[in-house]
XYZ file of C-alpha atoms in Angstrom:
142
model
C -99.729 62.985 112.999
C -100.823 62.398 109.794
C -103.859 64.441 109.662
C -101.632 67.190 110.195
C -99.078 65.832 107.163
C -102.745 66.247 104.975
C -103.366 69.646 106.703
C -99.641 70.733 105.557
C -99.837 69.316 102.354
C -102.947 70.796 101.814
C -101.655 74.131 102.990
C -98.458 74.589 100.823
C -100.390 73.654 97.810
C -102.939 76.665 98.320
C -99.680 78.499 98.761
C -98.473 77.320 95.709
C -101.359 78.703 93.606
C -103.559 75.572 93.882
C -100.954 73.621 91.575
C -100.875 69.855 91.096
C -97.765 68.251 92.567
C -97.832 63.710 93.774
C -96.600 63.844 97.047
C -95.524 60.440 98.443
C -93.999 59.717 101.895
C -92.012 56.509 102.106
C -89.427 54.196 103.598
C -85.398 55.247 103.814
C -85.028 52.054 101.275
C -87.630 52.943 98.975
C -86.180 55.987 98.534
C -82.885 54.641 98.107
C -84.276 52.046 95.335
C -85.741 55.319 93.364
C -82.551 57.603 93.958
C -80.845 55.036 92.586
C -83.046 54.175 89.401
C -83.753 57.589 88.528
C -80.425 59.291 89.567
C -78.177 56.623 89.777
C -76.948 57.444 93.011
C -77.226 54.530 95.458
C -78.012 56.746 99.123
C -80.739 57.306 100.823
C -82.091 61.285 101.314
C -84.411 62.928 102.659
C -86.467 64.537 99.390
C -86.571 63.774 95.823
C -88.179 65.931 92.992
C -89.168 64.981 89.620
C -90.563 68.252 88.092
C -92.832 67.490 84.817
C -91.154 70.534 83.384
C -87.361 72.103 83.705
C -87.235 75.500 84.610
C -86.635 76.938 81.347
C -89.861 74.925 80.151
C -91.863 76.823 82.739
C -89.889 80.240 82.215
C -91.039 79.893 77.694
C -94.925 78.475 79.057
C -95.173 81.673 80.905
C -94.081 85.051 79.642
C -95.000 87.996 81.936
C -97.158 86.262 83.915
C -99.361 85.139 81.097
C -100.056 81.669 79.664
C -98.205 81.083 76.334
C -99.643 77.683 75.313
C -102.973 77.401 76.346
C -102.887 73.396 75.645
C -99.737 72.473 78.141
C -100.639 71.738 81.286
C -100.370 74.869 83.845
C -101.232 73.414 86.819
C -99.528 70.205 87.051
C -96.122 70.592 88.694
C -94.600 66.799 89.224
C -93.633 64.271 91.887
C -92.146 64.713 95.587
C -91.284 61.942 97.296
C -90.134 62.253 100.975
C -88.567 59.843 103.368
C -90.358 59.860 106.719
C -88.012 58.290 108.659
C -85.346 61.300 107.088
C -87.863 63.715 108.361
C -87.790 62.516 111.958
C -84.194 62.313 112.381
C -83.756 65.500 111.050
C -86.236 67.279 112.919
C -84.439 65.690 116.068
C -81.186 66.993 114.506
C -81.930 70.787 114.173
C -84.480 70.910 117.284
C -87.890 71.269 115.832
C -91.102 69.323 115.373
C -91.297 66.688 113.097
C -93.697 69.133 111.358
C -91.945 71.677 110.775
C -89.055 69.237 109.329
C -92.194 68.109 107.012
C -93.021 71.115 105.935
C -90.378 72.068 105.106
C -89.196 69.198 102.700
C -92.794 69.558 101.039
C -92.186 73.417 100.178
C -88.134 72.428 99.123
C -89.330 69.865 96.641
C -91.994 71.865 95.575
C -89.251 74.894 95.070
C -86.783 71.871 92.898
C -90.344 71.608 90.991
C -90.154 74.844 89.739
C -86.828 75.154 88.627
C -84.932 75.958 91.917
C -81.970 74.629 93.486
C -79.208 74.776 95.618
C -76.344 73.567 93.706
C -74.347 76.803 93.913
C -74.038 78.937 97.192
C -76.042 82.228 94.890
C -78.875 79.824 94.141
C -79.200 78.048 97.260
C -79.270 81.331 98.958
C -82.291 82.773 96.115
C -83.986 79.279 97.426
C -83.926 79.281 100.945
C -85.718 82.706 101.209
C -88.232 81.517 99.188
C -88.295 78.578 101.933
C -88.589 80.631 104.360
C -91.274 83.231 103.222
C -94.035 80.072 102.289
C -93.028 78.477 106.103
C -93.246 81.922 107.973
C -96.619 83.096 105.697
C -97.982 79.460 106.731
C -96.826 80.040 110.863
C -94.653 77.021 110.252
C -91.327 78.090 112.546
C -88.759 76.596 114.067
């Protein structure tokens, strides 16, 4: 199983313009511990994101598709951390492989590392097709 987790990894990160981004799969308490050090909310979940830039960072580095500041970083996006155990039971939970469920939380915290989210029903919505497009370009379906 986890030569496949490389081979997805791997795969979204082409997708994703051959950008830098930590990926780190852990324990429901680990994640917990960091949830709650980081966002002070003491619960597990599934995927956490910790983008090097916000969104409006990223949106003033690039203007029309070109580079603004050559000496920032470009290619380095930021940390996703994902809770294995989260991935199984959710992959048993909306009837799909436990790769798909993978994939899946790799391409949604790479989408939170570039300034998406789901907070409001409009966003979510403008995030989930962008979910959708990298999983269904990569064959990834459920």
């Amino acid at each position: 199983m986890y030569a496949v987790v490389a081979c997805l990894f791997f795969a979204v990160v082409v997708y994703a313009a051959a950008c830098y981004d930590n990926k780190t799969l852990t324990t429901p308490e680990e994640i917990r511990e960091i949830n709650k050090e980081f966002r002070k909310i003491d619960k597990e979940t599934d995927v956490l994101s910790f983008p090097i830039f916000e969104k409006k960072d990223i949106d003033m580095l690039r203007k029309n598709g070109e580079i603004v500041d050559e000496d920032m970083p470009q290619d380095v996006l930021g940390d996703i951390i994902i809770s294995m155990k989260k991935v199984e039971e959710q992959a048993k939970e909306y009837g799909h492989s436990v790769e798909r469920e993978l994939a899946y939380m790799v391409v949604h915290g790479f989408y939170h590392l570039m300034g998406y989210d789901h907070m409001v029903e409009e966003d979510k919505k403008v995030m989930r097709e962008k979910e959708e497009k990298v999983l269904e370009s990569l064959d990834i379906v459920r």
